C-alpha cells in the first residue's frame, strides 16, 4: 500500500494524538526512524536535525545513537504535533522549532549540522527548496538521510508482491464504499511517480549535495497494524465526501474480510546524500 499524501491536517490535535498513539503502539515509524538514523553516521555528531519531525518518533531514534553531549533539533510546521512531542519526549538534548521545512535555514546557522534526517515526509514538501536549505546548514561532509514512499518514488520491493495473499485493505475499502455507499473510485491515471530517484538526484545535485547511496527497502507489517494506521483521521479512506465515522465504519467492514495477522509490505526508497568535504 502506497502511503497517502496527507499534506493537510497535521496541525489538528485529534490527528496529532492519534498519530502519537499509533507510533507508540506499532513499530512502523520506529522501524523506519531507526533505519534512517543508523544510516546517518551519528556516532560522533554534535548537532542532528530531525526534519518534519512531527511528535518526535525519529528524534527518539536519533537520541539513542548520538553522544551524550550532542543536540537534536526537531523541525516541523505543525504545532499540534510538537505539543504532543514536547509532552512525551523530555530529553534535555532535544529542542523544537515550529517552521516549514523549506525555511530550515532561517533557524539554524550555516555549516552547523552534522546530519539531517527526514522520515516519511519529504514528498510533502517543496523538495528543491528543502534540499537547498539542508545544503546550507550541513557542515562539509555532513549527511542528509531521507525516505520516500514507494508509490511516490515509483519503486516496489520484491517482497511487496511475493507476500500478497489477497486484496489489499485499501482495495477492500474501495469495494465496501462502492457496494454500501455508491462510491465511485477516482479513475486510475497512468501518471508518472511524484518523486522518482532521477528527479531527487537532479535536485540534490542542483543544491550542491552528492548522492552517496540509495536503497529500496521493505517494511513488513500486518493487516492489524494497517487498520490502526488507517484509523488515524488524516489517513482515513476513501477520499471523497465521507464523515470520519463513515470512513471508520467502512474500514471496520473491510477489515472483517481480512485476517488480522496477514502480512503486508510497504516499499520505501531510502536516499543518503552528503555535502562534499571542503577542498584545500
PDB file of C-alpha atoms in Angstrom:
ATOM      1  CA  UNK A   1       0.000   0.000   0.000  1.00  0.00           C
ATOM      2  CA  UNK A   2       1.485   3.311  -1.040  1.00  0.00           C
ATOM      3  CA  UNK A   3       1.261   5.870   1.758  1.00  0.00           C
ATOM      4  CA  UNK A   4      -1.330   8.581   1.326  1.00  0.00           C
ATOM      5  CA  UNK A   5      -0.103  12.115   0.688  1.00  0.00           C
ATOM      6  CA  UNK A   6      -1.814  13.562   3.785  1.00  0.00           C
ATOM      7  CA  UNK A   7      -0.399  17.062   3.463  1.00  0.00           C
ATOM      8  CA  UNK A   8      -3.140  18.750   5.486  1.00  0.00           C
ATOM      9  CA  UNK A   9      -4.472  18.032   8.943  1.00  0.00           C
ATOM     10  CA  UNK A  10      -1.298  17.621  10.969  1.00  0.00           C
ATOM     11  CA  UNK A  11      -1.869  20.792  12.978  1.00  0.00           C
ATOM     12  CA  UNK A  12      -5.067  19.354  14.457  1.00  0.00           C
ATOM     13  CA  UNK A  13      -4.928  17.883  17.959  1.00  0.00           C
ATOM     14  CA  UNK A  14      -7.039  14.851  17.004  1.00  0.00           C
ATOM     15  CA  UNK A  15      -4.593  13.780  14.307  1.00  0.00           C
ATOM     16  CA  UNK A  16      -1.555  14.556  16.447  1.00  0.00           C
ATOM     17  CA  UNK A  17      -2.793  12.485  19.380  1.00  0.00           C
ATOM     18  CA  UNK A  18      -3.901   9.596  17.161  1.00  0.00           C
ATOM     19  CA  UNK A  19      -0.590   9.568  15.293  1.00  0.00           C
ATOM     20  CA  UNK A  20       1.398   9.588  18.519  1.00  0.00           C
ATOM     21  CA  UNK A  21      -0.668   6.748  19.964  1.00  0.00           C
ATOM     22  CA  UNK A  22      -0.144   4.712  16.796  1.00  0.00           C
ATOM     23  CA  UNK A  23       3.603   5.316  16.679  1.00  0.00           C
ATOM     24  CA  UNK A  24       3.976   4.172  20.282  1.00  0.00           C
ATOM     25  CA  UNK A  25       1.781   1.084  19.888  1.00  0.00           C
ATOM     26  CA  UNK A  26       3.058  -0.122  16.498  1.00  0.00           C
ATOM     27  CA  UNK A  27       6.583  -0.492  15.102  1.00  0.00           C
ATOM     28  CA  UNK A  28       6.179   1.161  11.684  1.00  0.00           C
ATOM     29  CA  UNK A  29       7.554   4.643  12.384  1.00  0.00           C
ATOM     30  CA  UNK A  30      10.011   3.393  14.977  1.00  0.00           C
ATOM     31  CA  UNK A  31      11.476   0.916  12.481  1.00  0.00           C
ATOM     32  CA  UNK A  32      11.824   3.428   9.643  1.00  0.00           C
ATOM     33  CA  UNK A  33      13.234   6.026  12.046  1.00  0.00           C
ATOM     34  CA  UNK A  34      15.884   3.649  13.329  1.00  0.00           C
ATOM     35  CA  UNK A  35      16.817   2.617   9.802  1.00  0.00           C
ATOM     36  CA  UNK A  36      17.377   6.213   8.736  1.00  0.00           C
ATOM     37  CA  UNK A  37      19.199   7.200  11.923  1.00  0.00           C
ATOM     38  CA  UNK A  38      21.545   4.245  11.532  1.00  0.00           C
ATOM     39  CA  UNK A  39      22.459   5.389   8.019  1.00  0.00           C
ATOM     40  CA  UNK A  40      23.234   8.921   9.211  1.00  0.00           C
ATOM     41  CA  UNK A  41      26.606   8.090  10.814  1.00  0.00           C
ATOM     42  CA  UNK A  42      25.679   9.834  14.057  1.00  0.00           C
ATOM     43  CA  UNK A  43      28.210   8.334  16.475  1.00  0.00           C
ATOM     44  CA  UNK A  44      30.329  11.499  16.548  1.00  0.00           C
ATOM     45  CA  UNK A  45      27.643  14.056  15.745  1.00  0.00           C
ATOM     46  CA  UNK A  46      27.263  17.315  17.629  1.00  0.00           C
ATOM     47  CA  UNK A  47      24.019  18.543  16.047  1.00  0.00           C
ATOM     48  CA  UNK A  48      21.393  16.488  14.193  1.00  0.00           C
ATOM     49  CA  UNK A  49      18.212  17.893  12.644  1.00  0.00           C
ATOM     50  CA  UNK A  50      15.036  15.818  12.667  1.00  0.00           C
ATOM     51  CA  UNK A  51      13.295  17.406   9.681  1.00  0.00           C
ATOM     52  CA  UNK A  52       9.484  17.212   9.512  1.00  0.00           C
ATOM     53  CA  UNK A  53       9.886  15.610  12.910  1.00  0.00           C
ATOM     54  CA  UNK A  54       6.253  15.648  13.998  1.00  0.00           C
ATOM     55  CA  UNK A  55       5.773  14.287  17.508  1.00  0.00           C
ATOM     56  CA  UNK A  56       9.328  13.012  17.786  1.00  0.00           C
ATOM     57  CA  UNK A  57       9.346   9.369  16.659  1.00  0.00           C
ATOM     58  CA  UNK A  58      12.527   9.922  14.646  1.00  0.00           C
ATOM     59  CA  UNK A  59      14.056  12.160  17.308  1.00  0.00           C
ATOM     60  CA  UNK A  60      13.815   9.223  19.738  1.00  0.00           C
ATOM     61  CA  UNK A  61      15.811   7.048  17.354  1.00  0.00           C
ATOM     62  CA  UNK A  62      18.409   9.774  16.847  1.00  0.00           C
ATOM     63  CA  UNK A  63      18.788  10.376  20.585  1.00  0.00           C
ATOM     64  CA  UNK A  64      19.618   6.711  21.070  1.00  0.00           C
ATOM     65  CA  UNK A  65      22.607   6.992  18.714  1.00  0.00           C
ATOM     66  CA  UNK A  66      24.189  10.391  19.346  1.00  0.00           C
ATOM     67  CA  UNK A  67      26.784  11.174  22.026  1.00  0.00           C
ATOM     68  CA  UNK A  68      25.643  12.480  25.398  1.00  0.00           C
ATOM     69  CA  UNK A  69      26.939  15.966  24.571  1.00  0.00           C
ATOM     70  CA  UNK A  70      25.151  16.198  21.200  1.00  0.00           C
ATOM     71  CA  UNK A  71      21.909  18.019  20.404  1.00  0.00           C
ATOM     72  CA  UNK A  72      18.858  17.263  18.266  1.00  0.00           C
ATOM     73  CA  UNK A  73      16.631  19.944  16.773  1.00  0.00           C
ATOM     74  CA  UNK A  74      13.209  18.738  15.599  1.00  0.00           C
ATOM     75  CA  UNK A  75      11.674  20.970  12.926  1.00  0.00           C
ATOM     76  CA  UNK A  76       8.012  20.726  11.902  1.00  0.00           C
ATOM     77  CA  UNK A  77       5.341  23.192  10.810  1.00  0.00           C
ATOM     78  CA  UNK A  78       2.560  21.540  12.870  1.00  0.00           C
ATOM     79  CA  UNK A  79       2.413  22.981  16.362  1.00  0.00           C
ATOM     80  CA  UNK A  80      -0.121  20.328  17.399  1.00  0.00           C
ATOM     81  CA  UNK A  81       2.323  17.531  16.621  1.00  0.00           C
ATOM     82  CA  UNK A  82       5.070  19.292  18.519  1.00  0.00           C
ATOM     83  CA  UNK A  83       2.836  19.852  21.538  1.00  0.00           C
ATOM     84  CA  UNK A  84       2.438  16.096  21.783  1.00  0.00           C
ATOM     85  CA  UNK A  85       6.162  15.618  21.323  1.00  0.00           C
ATOM     86  CA  UNK A  86       7.098  18.140  23.992  1.00  0.00           C
ATOM     87  CA  UNK A  87       4.803  16.356  26.433  1.00  0.00           C
ATOM     88  CA  UNK A  88       6.000  12.824  25.734  1.00  0.00           C
ATOM     89  CA  UNK A  89       9.689  13.281  24.875  1.00  0.00           C
ATOM     90  CA  UNK A  90      11.560  15.271  27.504  1.00  0.00           C
ATOM     91  CA  UNK A  91      15.229  14.560  26.767  1.00  0.00           C
ATOM     92  CA  UNK A  92      17.181  17.740  27.542  1.00  0.00           C
ATOM     93  CA  UNK A  93      19.242  17.308  24.357  1.00  0.00           C
ATOM     94  CA  UNK A  94      16.152  17.880  22.193  1.00  0.00           C
ATOM     95  CA  UNK A  95      14.874  21.284  21.059  1.00  0.00           C
ATOM     96  CA  UNK A  96      11.821  22.079  18.932  1.00  0.00           C
ATOM     97  CA  UNK A  97      11.408  24.606  16.111  1.00  0.00           C
ATOM     98  CA  UNK A  98       7.980  25.203  14.574  1.00  0.00           C
ATOM     99  CA  UNK A  99       8.673  26.014  10.940  1.00  0.00           C
ATOM    100  CA  UNK A 100       8.094  24.753   7.403  1.00  0.00           C
ATOM    101  CA  UNK A 101      10.938  22.551   6.192  1.00  0.00           C
ATOM    102  CA  UNK A 102      11.608  24.975   3.357  1.00  0.00           C
ATOM    103  CA  UNK A 103      12.571  27.663   5.915  1.00  0.00           C
ATOM    104  CA  UNK A 104      15.026  25.450   7.785  1.00  0.00           C
ATOM    105  CA  UNK A 105      17.993  27.705   7.016  1.00  0.00           C
ATOM    106  CA  UNK A 106      16.246  30.667   8.667  1.00  0.00           C
ATOM    107  CA  UNK A 107      16.574  28.971  12.047  1.00  0.00           C
ATOM    108  CA  UNK A 108      19.988  27.278  12.036  1.00  0.00           C
ATOM    109  CA  UNK A 109      23.466  28.558  11.329  1.00  0.00           C
ATOM    110  CA  UNK A 110      25.219  27.693   8.101  1.00  0.00           C
ATOM    111  CA  UNK A 111      27.551  24.699   8.269  1.00  0.00           C
ATOM    112  CA  UNK A 112      26.224  23.765  11.728  1.00  0.00           C
ATOM    113  CA  UNK A 113      24.553  20.358  11.356  1.00  0.00           C
ATOM    114  CA  UNK A 114      26.362  17.041  11.166  1.00  0.00           C
ATOM    115  CA  UNK A 115      23.276  15.312   9.767  1.00  0.00           C
ATOM    116  CA  UNK A 116      19.682  15.914   8.730  1.00  0.00           C
ATOM    117  CA  UNK A 117      17.198  13.033   8.918  1.00  0.00           C
ATOM    118  CA  UNK A 118      13.688  13.127   7.433  1.00  0.00           C
ATOM    119  CA  UNK A 119      11.306  10.198   7.848  1.00  0.00           C
ATOM    120  CA  UNK A 120       8.088   9.651   5.882  1.00  0.00           C
ATOM    121  CA  UNK A 121       7.555  13.254   4.830  1.00  0.00           C
ATOM    122  CA  UNK A 122       9.903  14.655   2.200  1.00  0.00           C
ATOM    123  CA  UNK A 123       7.384  14.253  -0.665  1.00  0.00           C
ATOM    124  CA  UNK A 124       5.009  16.602   1.169  1.00  0.00           C
ATOM    125  CA  UNK A 125       7.469  19.478   0.786  1.00  0.00           C
ATOM    126  CA  UNK A 126       8.914  21.630  -1.988  1.00  0.00           C
ATOM    127  CA  UNK A 127      11.867  19.286  -2.285  1.00  0.00           C
ATOM    128  CA  UNK A 128      14.098  21.553  -4.366  1.00  0.00           C
ATOM    129  CA  UNK A 129      13.762  24.311  -1.750  1.00  0.00           C
ATOM    130  CA  UNK A 130      14.253  21.882   1.131  1.00  0.00           C
ATOM    131  CA  UNK A 131      17.376  20.353  -0.415  1.00  0.00           C
ATOM    132  CA  UNK A 132      18.863  23.829  -0.819  1.00  0.00           C
ATOM    133  CA  UNK A 133      18.080  24.667   2.807  1.00  0.00           C
ATOM    134  CA  UNK A 134      19.592  21.386   4.003  1.00  0.00           C
ATOM    135  CA  UNK A 135      22.767  22.007   1.994  1.00  0.00           C
ATOM    136  CA  UNK A 136      23.079  25.423   3.633  1.00  0.00           C
ATOM    137  CA  UNK A 137      23.011  24.148   7.208  1.00  0.00           C
ATOM    138  CA  UNK A 138      25.002  20.929   6.739  1.00  0.00           C
ATOM    139  CA  UNK A 139      28.675  21.093   7.550  1.00  0.00           C
ATOM    140  CA  UNK A 140      31.059  19.855   4.828  1.00  0.00           C
ATOM    141  CA  UNK A 141      30.918  16.073   4.987  1.00  0.00           C
ATOM    142  CA  UNK A 142      27.541  16.095   6.714  1.00  0.00           C
ATOM    143  CA  UNK A 143      24.849  13.591   5.758  1.00  0.00           C
ATOM    144  CA  UNK A 144      21.238  14.001   4.662  1.00  0.00           C
ATOM    145  CA  UNK A 145      19.157  10.830   5.000  1.00  0.00           C
ATOM    146  CA  UNK A 146      15.509  10.532   3.985  1.00  0.00           C
ATOM    147  CA  UNK A 147      12.994   8.094   2.577  1.00  0.00           C
ATOM    148  CA  UNK A 148      10.203   8.278   0.019  1.00  0.00           C
ATOM    149  CA  UNK A 149       7.120   6.063  -0.011  1.00  0.00           C
ATOM    150  CA  UNK A 150       7.320   3.534  -2.803  1.00  0.00           C
ATOM    151  CA  UNK A 151       4.183   4.827  -4.513  1.00  0.00           C
ATOM    152  CA  UNK A 152       5.639   8.338  -4.723  1.00  0.00           C
ATOM    153  CA  UNK A 153       9.082   7.140  -5.803  1.00  0.00           C
ATOM    154  CA  UNK A 154       7.762   4.587  -8.299  1.00  0.00           C
ATOM    155  CA  UNK A 155       9.577   1.650  -6.679  1.00  0.00           C
ATOM    156  CA  UNK A 156       8.441  -1.708  -5.345  1.00  0.00           C
ATOM    157  CA  UNK A 157      10.477  -4.098  -3.248  1.00  0.00           C
ATOM    158  CA  UNK A 158      10.174  -7.725  -4.428  1.00  0.00           C
ATOM    159  CA  UNK A 159       8.681  -8.654  -1.049  1.00  0.00           C
ATOM    160  CA  UNK A 160       5.700  -6.380  -1.703  1.00  0.00           C
ATOM    161  CA  UNK A 161       4.453  -8.697  -4.430  1.00  0.00           C
ATOM    162  CA  UNK A 162       5.666 -12.030  -3.082  1.00  0.00           C
ATOM    163  CA  UNK A 163       3.769 -11.858   0.218  1.00  0.00           C
ATOM    164  CA  UNK A 164       0.459 -10.721  -1.269  1.00  0.00           C
ATOM    165  CA  UNK A 165      -2.211 -13.162  -0.099  1.00  0.00           C
ATOM    166  CA  UNK A 166      -5.339 -11.368  -1.283  1.00  0.00           C
ATOM    167  CA  UNK A 167      -6.814  -7.926  -1.866  1.00  0.00           C
ATOM    168  CA  UNK A 168      -5.165  -5.070  -0.018  1.00  0.00           C
ATOM    169  CA  UNK A 169      -7.076  -3.334   2.753  1.00  0.00           C
ATOM    170  CA  UNK A 170      -7.265  -0.264   0.511  1.00  0.00           C
ATOM    171  CA  UNK A 171      -8.880  -2.296  -2.262  1.00  0.00           C
ATOM    172  CA  UNK A 172     -11.395  -3.755   0.179  1.00  0.00           C
ATOM    173  CA  UNK A 173     -12.210  -0.265   1.487  1.00  0.00           C
ATOM    174  CA  UNK A 174     -12.978   0.905  -2.045  1.00  0.00           C
ATOM    175  CA  UNK A 175     -15.105  -2.203  -2.632  1.00  0.00           C
ATOM    176  CA  UNK A 176     -17.151  -1.694   0.543  1.00  0.00           C
ATOM    177  CA  UNK A 177     -17.581   2.013  -0.195  1.00  0.00           C
ATOM    178  CA  UNK A 178     -18.802   1.205  -3.691  1.00  0.00           C
ATOM    179  CA  UNK A 179     -21.180  -1.554  -2.546  1.00  0.00           C
ATOM    180  CA  UNK A 180     -22.616   0.211   0.501  1.00  0.00           C
ATOM    181  CA  UNK A 181     -22.384   3.892  -0.428  1.00  0.00           C
ATOM    182  CA  UNK A 182     -22.383   4.023  -4.210  1.00  0.00           C
ATOM    183  CA  UNK A 183     -18.794   5.278  -4.157  1.00  0.00           C
ATOM    184  CA  UNK A 184     -17.043   5.652  -7.489  1.00  0.00           C
ATOM    185  CA  UNK A 185     -13.275   5.461  -7.059  1.00  0.00           C
ATOM    186  CA  UNK A 186     -11.219   8.029  -8.969  1.00  0.00           C
ATOM    187  CA  UNK A 187     -10.156   6.782 -12.378  1.00  0.00           C
ATOM    188  CA  UNK A 188      -6.670   5.375 -12.150  1.00  0.00           C
ATOM    189  CA  UNK A 189      -4.361   7.521 -14.206  1.00  0.00           C
ATOM    190  CA  UNK A 190      -1.069   6.408 -15.658  1.00  0.00           C
ATOM    191  CA  UNK A 191       0.654   9.431 -14.172  1.00  0.00           C
ATOM    192  CA  UNK A 192       4.384   9.212 -13.527  1.00  0.00           C
ATOM    193  CA  UNK A 193       5.526   8.884  -9.901  1.00  0.00           C
ATOM    194  CA  UNK A 194       5.616  12.143  -7.984  1.00  0.00           C
ATOM    195  CA  UNK A 195       9.220  11.918  -6.822  1.00  0.00           C
ATOM    196  CA  UNK A 196      11.326   9.334  -8.683  1.00  0.00           C
ATOM    197  CA  UNK A 197      15.005   8.892  -7.934  1.00  0.00           C
ATOM    198  CA  UNK A 198      16.006  10.680 -11.144  1.00  0.00           C
ATOM    199  CA  UNK A 199      14.218  13.844 -10.006  1.00  0.00           C
ATOM    200  CA  UNK A 200      15.599  13.537  -6.484  1.00  0.00           C
ATOM    201  CA  UNK A 201      19.158  13.131  -7.759  1.00  0.00           C
ATOM    202  CA  UNK A 202      18.847  16.148 -10.068  1.00  0.00           C
ATOM    203  CA  UNK A 203      17.514  18.340  -7.270  1.00  0.00           C
ATOM    204  CA  UNK A 204      20.152  17.195  -4.792  1.00  0.00           C
ATOM    205  CA  UNK A 205      22.912  17.897  -7.297  1.00  0.00           C
ATOM    206  CA  UNK A 206      21.480  21.344  -8.032  1.00  0.00           C
ATOM    207  CA  UNK A 207      21.524  22.054  -4.286  1.00  0.00           C
ATOM    208  CA  UNK A 208      25.193  21.052  -4.043  1.00  0.00           C
ATOM    209  CA  UNK A 209      24.681  17.635  -2.443  1.00  0.00           C
ATOM    210  CA  UNK A 210      26.091  14.317  -3.643  1.00  0.00           C
ATOM    211  CA  UNK A 211      24.053  11.098  -3.641  1.00  0.00           C
ATOM    212  CA  UNK A 212      26.069   8.529  -1.686  1.00  0.00           C
ATOM    213  CA  UNK A 213      23.659   5.619  -1.588  1.00  0.00           C
ATOM    214  CA  UNK A 214      20.127   4.558  -2.474  1.00  0.00           C
ATOM    215  CA  UNK A 215      18.219   1.508  -1.328  1.00  0.00           C
ATOM    216  CA  UNK A 216      14.742   0.078  -1.826  1.00  0.00           C
ATOM    217  CA  UNK A 217      13.603  -1.380   1.466  1.00  0.00           C
ATOM    218  CA  UNK A 218      10.577  -3.400   2.563  1.00  0.00           C
ATOM    219  CA  UNK A 219       8.554  -2.601   5.672  1.00  0.00           C
ATOM    220  CA  UNK A 220       6.866  -5.793   6.873  1.00  0.00           C
ATOM    221  CA  UNK A 221       3.635  -5.320   8.764  1.00  0.00           C
ATOM    222  CA  UNK A 222       0.215  -6.894   9.312  1.00  0.00           C
ATOM    223  CA  UNK A 223      -3.373  -6.125   8.420  1.00  0.00           C
ATOM    224  CA  UNK A 224      -3.964  -5.231  12.074  1.00  0.00           C
ATOM    225  CA  UNK A 225      -1.272  -2.559  12.006  1.00  0.00           C
ATOM    226  CA  UNK A 226      -2.520  -1.267   8.652  1.00  0.00           C
ATOM    227  CA  UNK A 227      -6.034  -0.946  10.091  1.00  0.00           C
ATOM    228  CA  UNK A 228      -4.669   1.024  13.035  1.00  0.00           C
ATOM    229  CA  UNK A 229      -2.781   3.329  10.652  1.00  0.00           C
ATOM    230  CA  UNK A 230      -5.885   3.915   8.542  1.00  0.00           C
ATOM    231  CA  UNK A 231      -7.795   4.789  11.715  1.00  0.00           C
ATOM    232  CA  UNK A 232      -5.732   7.975  12.107  1.00  0.00           C
ATOM    233  CA  UNK A 233      -8.101  10.630  10.724  1.00  0.00           C
ATOM    234  CA  UNK A 234      -5.570  12.170   8.358  1.00  0.00           C
ATOM    235  CA  UNK A 235      -5.012   8.778   6.699  1.00  0.00           C
ATOM    236  CA  UNK A 236      -8.628   7.543   6.744  1.00  0.00           C
ATOM    237  CA  UNK A 237     -10.120   6.458   3.443  1.00  0.00           C
ATOM    238  CA  UNK A 238     -11.791   6.530   0.980  1.00  0.00           C
ATOM    239  CA  UNK A 239     -11.365  10.017  -0.381  1.00  0.00           C
ATOM    240  CA  UNK A 240     -14.487  11.990  -1.096  1.00  0.00           C
ATOM    241  CA  UNK A 241     -17.495  13.283   0.801  1.00  0.00           C
ATOM    242  CA  UNK A 242     -17.494  10.946   3.805  1.00  0.00           C
ATOM    243  CA  UNK A 243     -17.558  11.725   7.502  1.00  0.00           C
ATOM    244  CA  UNK A 244     -14.860  10.219   9.674  1.00  0.00           C
ATOM    245  CA  UNK A 245     -17.495   7.982  11.281  1.00  0.00           C
ATOM    246  CA  UNK A 246     -18.489   6.667   7.862  1.00  0.00           C
ATOM    247  CA  UNK A 247     -14.864   6.007   6.960  1.00  0.00           C
ATOM    248  CA  UNK A 248     -14.367   4.092  10.182  1.00  0.00           C
ATOM    249  CA  UNK A 249     -17.485   2.006   9.519  1.00  0.00           C
ATOM    250  CA  UNK A 250     -16.218   1.235   6.008  1.00  0.00           C
ATOM    251  CA  UNK A 251     -12.788   0.369   7.413  1.00  0.00           C
ATOM    252  CA  UNK A 252     -14.341  -1.948  10.027  1.00  0.00           C
ATOM    253  CA  UNK A 253     -16.359  -3.776   7.365  1.00  0.00           C
ATOM    254  CA  UNK A 254     -13.374  -4.098   5.041  1.00  0.00           C
ATOM    255  CA  UNK A 255     -11.081  -5.264   7.819  1.00  0.00           C
ATOM    256  CA  UNK A 256     -13.561  -8.013   8.752  1.00  0.00           C
ATOM    257  CA  UNK A 257     -12.841  -9.533   5.329  1.00  0.00           C
ATOM    258  CA  UNK A 258      -9.153  -9.955   6.201  1.00  0.00           C
ATOM    259  CA  UNK A 259      -7.047 -11.958   8.616  1.00  0.00           C
ATOM    260  CA  UNK A 260      -5.501  -9.675  11.275  1.00  0.00           C
ATOM    261  CA  UNK A 261      -2.065 -11.267  11.167  1.00  0.00           C
ATOM    262  CA  UNK A 262      -1.958 -11.483   7.355  1.00  0.00           C
ATOM    263  CA  UNK A 263       1.361  -9.983   6.206  1.00  0.00           C
ATOM    264  CA  UNK A 264       1.556  -6.686   4.355  1.00  0.00           C
ATOM    265  CA  UNK A 265       4.581  -4.941   2.867  1.00  0.00           C
ATOM    266  CA  UNK A 266       5.248  -1.285   2.128  1.00  0.00           C
ATOM    267  CA  UNK A 267       8.163  -0.282  -0.099  1.00  0.00           C
ATOM    268  CA  UNK A 268      10.465   2.672   0.570  1.00  0.00           C
ATOM    269  CA  UNK A 269      13.185   4.386  -1.401  1.00  0.00           C
ATOM    270  CA  UNK A 270      15.948   5.416   1.008  1.00  0.00           C
ATOM    271  CA  UNK A 271      18.412   8.100  -0.074  1.00  0.00           C
ATOM    272  CA  UNK A 272      21.685   9.072   1.595  1.00  0.00           C
ATOM    273  CA  UNK A 273      23.258  12.309   0.387  1.00  0.00           C
ATOM    274  CA  UNK A 274      26.265  14.281   1.560  1.00  0.00           C
ATOM    275  CA  UNK A 275      27.555  17.812   1.393  1.00  0.00           C
ATOM    276  CA  UNK A 276      31.015  17.473  -0.188  1.00  0.00           C
ATOM    277  CA  UNK A 277      34.045  17.856   2.020  1.00  0.00           C
ATOM    278  CA  UNK A 278      35.758  21.214   1.799  1.00  0.00           C
ATOM    279  CA  UNK A 279      38.771  21.266  -0.514  1.00  0.00           C
ATOM    280  CA  UNK A 280      42.020  22.985   0.300  1.00  0.00           C
TER     281      UNK A 280
END
